[in-house]
């Protein structure tokens, strides 16, 4: 959990214009015996199309990105 903010800053520093209007959202994922993980989510977008454009740019940076409703 402690590394979440550092990871967000690292991503945002690679594409400051892209992340300017995005807000960090963290989702806790308890995977049982595999451990507890924290997913960094970027939000919140006016519509799915804007979220998809954001994700496409993230993928171009070599990162995984999935559009999901909250």
Tab-separated table of C-alpha atoms in Angstrom:
chain	number	residue	atom	x	y	z
A	1	UNK	CA	0.000	0.000	0.000
A	2	UNK	CA	2.862	2.355	0.779
A	3	UNK	CA	4.121	2.193	-2.808
A	4	UNK	CA	0.859	3.298	-4.410
A	5	UNK	CA	1.470	7.049	-4.284
A	6	UNK	CA	5.056	6.653	-5.496
A	7	UNK	CA	3.856	4.543	-8.438
A	8	UNK	CA	1.200	7.148	-9.308
A	9	UNK	CA	3.810	9.920	-9.263
A	10	UNK	CA	6.103	7.817	-11.466
A	11	UNK	CA	3.359	7.256	-14.074
A	12	UNK	CA	2.228	10.884	-13.921
A	13	UNK	CA	5.779	12.165	-14.388
A	14	UNK	CA	6.051	10.198	-17.649
A	15	UNK	CA	2.954	11.902	-19.105
A	16	UNK	CA	2.060	15.007	-17.091
A	17	UNK	CA	-0.418	16.303	-19.684
A	18	UNK	CA	-2.260	12.990	-19.699
A	19	UNK	CA	-2.482	12.783	-15.911
A	20	UNK	CA	-3.226	16.464	-15.308
A	21	UNK	CA	-6.994	15.936	-14.963
A	22	UNK	CA	-6.881	12.346	-13.695
A	23	UNK	CA	-7.317	11.570	-10.025
A	24	UNK	CA	-5.774	8.645	-8.242
A	25	UNK	CA	-8.133	5.987	-6.932
A	26	UNK	CA	-6.883	2.896	-5.117
A	27	UNK	CA	-8.635	-0.451	-5.059
A	28	UNK	CA	-7.640	-3.035	-2.466
A	29	UNK	CA	-7.645	-6.581	-3.848
A	30	UNK	CA	-7.436	-9.449	-1.340
A	31	UNK	CA	-6.354	-12.487	-3.329
A	32	UNK	CA	-6.384	-14.866	-0.387
A	33	UNK	CA	-3.203	-16.884	-0.138
A	34	UNK	CA	-1.638	-14.888	-2.959
A	35	UNK	CA	-1.734	-11.793	-0.763
A	36	UNK	CA	-3.270	-8.344	-0.734
A	37	UNK	CA	-2.561	-6.056	-3.645
A	38	UNK	CA	-3.450	-2.456	-4.364
A	39	UNK	CA	-4.560	-1.480	-7.842
A	40	UNK	CA	-3.920	2.051	-8.997
A	41	UNK	CA	-6.909	3.404	-10.834
A	42	UNK	CA	-7.146	6.686	-12.707
A	43	UNK	CA	-10.434	8.504	-12.658
A	44	UNK	CA	-12.815	9.990	-13.080
A	45	UNK	CA	-13.822	10.447	-16.688
A	46	UNK	CA	-16.886	12.123	-18.156
A	47	UNK	CA	-17.692	9.047	-20.217
A	48	UNK	CA	-16.387	5.688	-21.360
A	49	UNK	CA	-14.940	7.155	-24.582
A	50	UNK	CA	-12.667	9.511	-22.619
A	51	UNK	CA	-11.585	6.637	-20.375
A	52	UNK	CA	-10.803	4.519	-23.443
A	53	UNK	CA	-8.655	7.306	-24.921
A	54	UNK	CA	-6.771	7.585	-21.615
A	55	UNK	CA	-6.209	3.807	-21.605
A	56	UNK	CA	-4.941	3.815	-25.161
A	57	UNK	CA	-2.299	6.389	-24.235
A	58	UNK	CA	-1.340	4.322	-21.176
A	59	UNK	CA	-0.940	1.216	-23.356
A	60	UNK	CA	1.291	3.221	-25.718
A	61	UNK	CA	3.501	3.831	-22.674
A	62	UNK	CA	3.825	0.051	-22.235
A	63	UNK	CA	1.445	-0.322	-19.289
A	64	UNK	CA	-1.713	-2.353	-18.935
A	65	UNK	CA	-4.966	-0.446	-18.748
A	66	UNK	CA	-8.569	-1.577	-18.456
A	67	UNK	CA	-11.629	0.657	-18.633
A	68	UNK	CA	-13.873	-0.183	-15.701
A	69	UNK	CA	-16.929	1.388	-14.114
A	70	UNK	CA	-16.738	2.208	-10.458
